[in-house]
Amino acid sequence: MAAVEETPEAGFACADPTGDPLLRTRFALPARPATFVRRPRLTGHLDQALATPLTMVNGSAGAGKTLLVADWASGLRHPVAWLTAESTDQAPGIFWAHVLQALRAVGVPVASEVGSPAEAGRVDQRTLTRLAADLEGRDDPTLVVLDEFDRVVSREIAEQLEFVLHHAGRGLRLVLVTRTEPLLPLHRYRASGEMTEIRDAELAFTPDEAHELLTRHGLDLPASAVQALVERTRGWAAGLRLCALAARQVTDPHAYLKQFEADHSAVADFLLAEVLDRQAPGTQDLLLRISVLERCCPDLVNVLTQRTDAEPILAALQRENAFVHYLGHSWYSLHPLFAEILRAHLRERFPGLEPELRSRAAQWLRRSGALPEALAQGAAADDWEFTARAVVDDLALGQLFTGLRSDDLSALFERMGPDVRGPAPDLVRAARELADRDVEHGLAHLHRAEEELARDGATDPAAAGLTCALLEALAARLTGTPGRAERAAEQALALRPEVPGQLLDEHPELNALLLTHLGSARLWAGRFEDARTVLSTVAGRPGGAAMALPRWEALGHLALIDYLNGWLGRAEHKALAAAGQAQRYSLPQRSGAGLGALVRAAVLIDRDELDAAQALLDEAAASHPLVADPVEEAGRVLTRGRLLLAKGDARAALAAADAVVPAVMNSPWAEDHAAALACAAYLAQGRPESARRAAERVADRRAACTVQAARARLATGHPEEALAMLDDLPETDRPGPAVTVRATLVRAQAAHGLGDHTAAHRLLGRALLDGRRDQLRLPFLEAGPWIRPLLGTGRLRELAGGWLVPAAGHAPPAPPAQPPALVVEDLSAREHDVLRRLAEMRSTEEIAADLHVSVNTVKTHLKSIYRKLAVSRRGDAVRRARDARIL
């Protein structure tokens, strides 16, 4: 342990060169309080000081520098000379007299020829030379700690200290504890690897260290509360200790630490005394003014302070660890607690100045392209006209609907009162109302803004017009008014040439959102291909996070179009791509489950995977989407109705079919599928006439409705009429397997009823082949009892085996403990998955989509399967796997 008291042989010189006494307290290791927390990660770092000539512990006031070094020094086996510097140590003679006495105080012998300075203002060069030589000649290095070295500002002393340090060689290890970087040539030591550094960021307390500190103060807080306190204080040691001391005096420490007012606390007293009051008046004024900023740069600070020398002042404050942090690229920030205290001080010293400063900052930030910060400053200054106009003129209002900044942008305008008038504020109000699905009030504000635009020159008419078009398209989507959406799109197309291209490039989400709204409105109108055109443009457009929500919505709508056309595989692929988009960009929960989840549920119903479909529907029901339009509502109602029917609840399915989706215009496809659902429900109840009436009123509109009507005709005992209806299907309507399989099953049932069993077998075989790819089980389950005996015979059972009915014979025997000689190596679980789908005659692309992997990944698995089964073709792989009882 280091000896910090005077040893019997050491003795104390009685005075410095001026005759003033040398105070023992300046040479003693500072005592650590009972609440002191040892930090092994830092003392371990300090151990490197024994191997480097120079060590610097550089941190802000109250960062815990002194106690850290004192704790480390107390654990060393050899003596440590400690000197706490003072502002009076600017004279070389006085400084070196204290350094020499620090050595003697811990029993480090100093050669008599070194002597002591005789004059306060100078030190003989021979004294420094002899001291360096004396230290250099020792077997063990001498460790010297100079605490609060930032008080020593003499360049002459710094040069002398560098001389001794350099020439003492391995005989001296110097540790400087300081708030600022000393005047030594630090770059040389850093470049040569001869310097150990601990800086402010490393000195900050971790949550675990803070928890121990609070525990030592008798406070037992949950980890979340400790984490919040560490974040607010940035791990600042003095702040944590002062908060802990104050919290011990209140009845609810947890509540106090959660919401303590920094400007009325011991923390404020400390920072004002130790940091602000130490600065020159001009620097104090600068700090007060920049306290309103989250971050600042010299140009912005000059605007707020109306001066031109902010750059060197900020750099100096950062070097001095005056709670000013350098962020890089000429940007700085204040410690959040310090900024909070300074703002309170600003309000007391200069009442009414804060809003003016924030308005100035907002103007500068907007000109500099930092729109989010400009908006925050404008709102904080209650300058609502500027803030709303900035959002509209910069085409940023679309971000209210992208999910990622929606809540922030909406909250920004919560305090904007009704007395703030003008087109820009009204457009903001309209957007917030429409975002909350309050169409009535949203349209009222929108129409007032449109009326005001013609007579208001302050707002950019083109940018405001594009924003109006976006909101009109959204209103059209929400109300099911396709005509309004088309007019909004035409308006936007006419205005785009008047808007700077750079601004449009910076906000791709605005056009993407408008096209998504237009696509949704067209889909509602039943114009599937027109909808697909604009939605595909959005889905294929890059743009990063700003485009994530429009792409997600576009993919969901495209998936629904494919599903409504009967292409389940395509629909599922797009729905999964939409889910991947949401996951990749972490779209917020408020974005809702979306159409993609409904489409996936609908596909699962067709596959008779009802529990999984129920889970997806429950997820969709629990969400609160940013946009709840008639398309999604109809999809939700009809999918739930189909699930109820598949579970055997025909009455509830009929109720779903009769449900009314609020919209200005009825949707033909929603009506068609509601009629088809009602038809299926009536058939399940044994009411074929009701089924026929439900389906035939829409039978001539789409193939799916015609098939359902033909099925009803068949149920009423008119197979020829059912076949005639199917023969009249329009050639331009190219439905997918979900429709064609059902049509083929109707033909097969009609042939069976007419006694043409050969045709029935042939048609049923075709339906099985077409349905197997998408695992379409529900159409076969709905077909009725006639189909079951046929599925148990010959070729039909082979086609249905394994996915629709149990495989022929009985369950395959368990594979043998050792793989048969036919197999070179065991297949992995994923290779089993690929092989099973290979046996179902699926293409490489279909296997990739089913397993949610790339085509190249499937090809890699296939190569491995061929190698392990010692084959070179697909068919051989399946046969070899069956022979080896793998399938």
Coordinates of N, CA and C in Angstrom, one line a residue, residues 398-499:
G398 N -46.3 14.2 -45.7 CA -46.5 12.7 -46.0 C -45.9 11.8 -45.0
Q399 N -44.9 12.3 -44.2 CA -44.3 11.5 -43.2 C -45.2 11.2 -42.1
L400 N -46.3 11.9 -42.0 CA -47.3 11.6 -41.0 C -48.0 10.3 -41.2
F401 N -47.8 9.8 -42.4 CA -48.5 8.5 -42.8 C -47.6 7.4 -43.1
T402 N -46.3 7.6 -42.8 CA -45.3 6.5 -43.2 C -45.0 5.6 -42.0
G403 N -45.6 5.9 -40.8 CA -45.4 4.9 -39.7 C -44.2 5.2 -38.9
L404 N -43.1 5.6 -39.5 CA -41.8 5.7 -38.8 C -41.8 7.0 -37.9
R405 N -42.3 8.1 -38.4 CA -42.3 9.4 -37.7 C -43.7 9.9 -37.4
S406 N -44.7 9.0 -37.6 CA -46.1 9.5 -37.5 C -46.4 10.1 -36.2
D407 N -46.1 9.3 -35.1 CA -46.4 9.8 -33.8 C -45.7 11.1 -33.4
D408 N -44.4 11.2 -33.8 CA -43.6 12.4 -33.5 C -44.2 13.6 -34.2
L409 N -44.5 13.4 -35.5 CA -45.0 14.6 -36.2 C -46.4 15.0 -35.7
S410 N -47.2 14.0 -35.4 CA -48.6 14.3 -34.8 C -48.4 15.0 -33.5
A411 N -47.6 14.5 -32.6 CA -47.4 15.1 -31.3 C -46.8 16.5 -31.4
L412 N -46.1 16.8 -32.5 CA -45.4 18.1 -32.6 C -46.5 19.2 -32.6
F413 N -47.7 18.9 -33.2 CA -48.7 20.0 -33.4 C -49.8 19.9 -32.4
E414 N -49.7 19.1 -31.3 CA -50.7 18.9 -30.3 C -51.1 20.3 -29.7
R415 N -50.1 21.1 -29.5 CA -50.3 22.4 -28.7 C -50.8 23.5 -29.7
M416 N -50.9 23.3 -31.0 CA -51.3 24.3 -31.9 C -52.8 24.6 -31.7
G417 N -53.1 25.8 -31.3 CA -54.5 26.2 -30.9 C -55.3 26.5 -32.2
P418 N -56.6 26.6 -32.0 CA -57.5 26.9 -33.1 C -57.4 28.3 -33.6
D419 N -56.7 29.2 -32.9 CA -56.6 30.6 -33.3 C -55.5 30.7 -34.4
V420 N -54.7 29.7 -34.6 CA -53.7 29.7 -35.6 C -54.4 29.4 -37.0
R421 N -54.4 30.4 -37.9 CA -55.1 30.2 -39.1 C -54.2 30.3 -40.3
G422 N -54.7 29.8 -41.4 CA -53.9 29.8 -42.7 C -54.0 28.5 -43.3
P423 N -53.6 28.4 -44.6 CA -53.7 27.2 -45.3 C -52.8 26.1 -44.8
A424 N -51.6 26.5 -44.4 CA -50.6 25.5 -43.9 C -51.1 24.9 -42.6
P425 N -51.5 25.7 -41.6 CA -52.0 25.1 -40.4 C -53.3 24.2 -40.6
D426 N -54.1 24.6 -41.5 CA -55.3 23.8 -41.8 C -55.0 22.5 -42.5
L427 N -54.0 22.5 -43.4 CA -53.5 21.3 -44.0 C -53.0 20.3 -42.9
V428 N -52.2 20.9 -42.0 CA -51.7 20.0 -40.9 C -52.9 19.4 -40.1
R429 N -53.9 20.3 -39.8 CA -55.0 19.8 -39.0 C -55.8 18.7 -39.8
A430 N -55.9 18.9 -41.1 CA -56.6 17.9 -42.0 C -55.8 16.6 -42.0
A431 N -54.5 16.7 -42.1 CA -53.7 15.5 -42.1 C -53.8 14.7 -40.8
R432 N -53.8 15.4 -39.7 CA -53.9 14.8 -38.4 C -55.3 14.1 -38.2
E433 N -56.3 14.8 -38.6 CA -57.7 14.2 -38.5 C -57.8 13.0 -39.4
L434 N -57.3 13.1 -40.6 CA -57.4 11.9 -41.5 C -56.6 10.8 -41.0
A435 N -55.4 11.1 -40.4 CA -54.6 10.0 -39.9 C -55.3 9.3 -38.8
D436 N -56.2 10.0 -38.1 CA -57.0 9.4 -37.0 C -58.3 8.9 -37.5
R437 N -58.5 8.9 -38.9 CA -59.7 8.3 -39.6 C -60.9 9.2 -39.3
D438 N -60.8 10.4 -38.9 CA -61.9 11.3 -38.7 C -62.1 12.1 -40.1
V439 N -62.8 11.4 -41.0 CA -62.9 12.0 -42.3 C -63.7 13.3 -42.4
E440 N -64.7 13.4 -41.6 CA -65.6 14.5 -41.6 C -64.8 15.8 -41.3
H441 N -64.1 15.8 -40.1 CA -63.4 17.0 -39.7 C -62.1 17.2 -40.6
G442 N -61.5 16.1 -41.0 CA -60.4 16.2 -41.9 C -60.7 16.9 -43.2
L443 N -61.8 16.5 -43.8 CA -62.2 17.1 -45.1 C -62.6 18.6 -44.9
A444 N -63.2 18.9 -43.7 CA -63.6 20.3 -43.4 C -62.3 21.2 -43.4
H445 N -61.3 20.7 -42.7 CA -60.0 21.5 -42.7 C -59.4 21.6 -44.1
L446 N -59.5 20.4 -44.8 CA -58.8 20.4 -46.1 C -59.5 21.4 -47.1
H447 N -60.8 21.4 -47.1 CA -61.5 22.3 -48.0 C -61.3 23.8 -47.6
R448 N -61.2 24.0 -46.3 CA -60.9 25.4 -45.9 C -59.5 25.8 -46.4
A449 N -58.5 24.9 -46.3 CA -57.2 25.2 -46.7 C -57.1 25.4 -48.2
E450 N -57.9 24.6 -49.0 CA -57.9 24.8 -50.4 C -58.5 26.1 -50.8
E451 N -59.5 26.6 -50.0 CA -60.1 27.9 -50.3 C -59.1 29.0 -50.0
E452 N -58.3 28.8 -48.9 CA -57.4 29.9 -48.5 C -56.1 30.0 -49.4
L453 N -55.8 28.9 -50.0 CA -54.5 28.9 -50.8 C -54.5 29.9 -51.9
A454 N -55.6 30.2 -52.5 CA -55.6 31.2 -53.6 C -55.3 32.6 -53.1
R455 N -55.6 32.9 -51.9 CA -55.3 34.3 -51.4 C -54.2 34.3 -50.4
D456 N -53.4 33.3 -50.3 CA -52.3 33.3 -49.3 C -51.0 33.1 -50.1
G457 N -50.2 34.1 -50.1 CA -48.9 34.0 -50.8 C -47.8 33.4 -50.1
A458 N -48.0 33.2 -48.8 CA -46.8 32.8 -47.9 C -46.5 31.3 -48.1
T459 N -47.5 30.5 -48.5 CA -47.3 29.1 -48.7 C -47.0 28.7 -50.1
D460 N -46.1 27.9 -50.4 CA -45.7 27.5 -51.8 C -46.9 26.8 -52.4
P461 N -47.5 27.4 -53.4 CA -48.8 26.8 -54.0 C -48.6 25.4 -54.6
A462 N -47.5 25.2 -55.2 CA -47.3 23.8 -55.8 C -47.1 22.8 -54.7
A463 N -46.3 23.0 -53.7 CA -46.1 22.1 -52.6 C -47.4 21.9 -51.9
A464 N -48.1 23.0 -51.6 CA -49.4 22.9 -50.9 C -50.4 22.1 -51.7
G465 N -50.4 22.4 -53.0 CA -51.3 21.6 -53.9 C -51.0 20.2 -53.9
L466 N -49.8 19.8 -53.9 CA -49.4 18.3 -53.9 C -49.9 17.7 -52.6
T467 N -49.7 18.5 -51.5 CA -50.2 18.0 -50.2 C -51.7 17.8 -50.2
C468 N -52.4 18.8 -50.8 CA -53.9 18.7 -50.9 C -54.3 17.4 -51.7
A469 N -53.5 17.2 -52.8 CA -53.8 16.0 -53.6 C -53.7 14.7 -52.8
L470 N -52.6 14.7 -52.0 CA -52.4 13.5 -51.2 C -53.5 13.3 -50.2
L471 N -53.9 14.4 -49.6 CA -55.0 14.2 -48.6 C -56.3 13.9 -49.2
E472 N -56.6 14.5 -50.4 CA -57.8 14.2 -51.2 C -57.8 12.7 -51.6
A473 N -56.7 12.2 -52.0 CA -56.6 10.7 -52.3 C -56.8 9.9 -51.1
L474 N -56.3 10.3 -50.0 CA -56.5 9.5 -48.8 C -57.9 9.5 -48.4
A475 N -58.6 10.7 -48.5 CA -60.0 10.7 -48.1 C -60.8 9.9 -49.1
A476 N -60.4 9.9 -50.4 CA -61.2 9.0 -51.3 C -61.0 7.6 -51.0
R477 N -59.8 7.2 -50.6 CA -59.6 5.8 -50.2 C -60.4 5.4 -49.0
L478 N -60.4 6.3 -48.0 CA -61.1 6.0 -46.7 C -62.6 5.9 -46.9
T479 N -63.1 6.7 -47.9 CA -64.6 6.7 -48.1 C -65.1 5.8 -49.2
G480 N -64.1 5.2 -49.9 CA -64.5 4.4 -51.1 C -65.1 5.2 -52.2
T481 N -64.3 6.2 -52.6 CA -64.7 7.2 -53.7 C -63.7 7.2 -54.8
P482 N -63.7 6.2 -55.7 CA -62.6 6.1 -56.7 C -62.5 7.4 -57.6
G483 N -63.6 8.0 -57.9 CA -63.6 9.2 -58.7 C -62.8 10.3 -58.1
R484 N -62.9 10.5 -56.8 CA -62.2 11.6 -56.1 C -60.7 11.2 -56.1
A485 N -60.4 10.0 -56.0 CA -58.9 9.6 -56.0 C -58.3 9.8 -57.4
E486 N -59.1 9.6 -58.5 CA -58.6 9.8 -59.8 C -58.3 11.3 -60.0
R487 N -59.3 12.1 -59.6 CA -59.1 13.6 -59.7 C -57.9 14.1 -58.9
A488 N -57.7 13.5 -57.7 CA -56.5 13.9 -56.9 C -55.2 13.5 -57.7
A489 N -55.2 12.3 -58.3 CA -54.0 11.9 -59.0 C -53.7 12.8 -60.2
E490 N -54.8 13.2 -60.9 CA -54.6 14.2 -62.0 C -54.1 15.5 -61.5
Q491 N -54.6 16.0 -60.4 CA -54.1 17.2 -59.8 C -52.6 17.1 -59.5
A492 N -52.2 16.0 -58.9 CA -50.8 15.9 -58.5 C -49.9 15.8 -59.7
L493 N -50.4 15.1 -60.8 CA -49.6 15.0 -62.0 C -49.4 16.4 -62.6
A494 N -50.4 17.2 -62.6 CA -50.2 18.5 -63.2 C -49.3 19.4 -62.4
L495 N -49.2 19.2 -61.0 CA -48.4 20.1 -60.2 C -47.0 19.7 -60.1
R496 N -46.7 18.4 -60.3 CA -45.3 17.9 -60.1 C -44.2 18.7 -60.9
P497 N -44.5 19.1 -62.1 CA -43.4 19.9 -62.8 C -43.1 21.2 -62.2
E498 N -44.0 21.8 -61.3 CA -43.8 23.0 -60.7 C -43.0 22.9 -59.4
V499 N -42.8 21.7 -58.9 CA -42.0 21.4 -57.7 C -40.6 21.1 -58.0

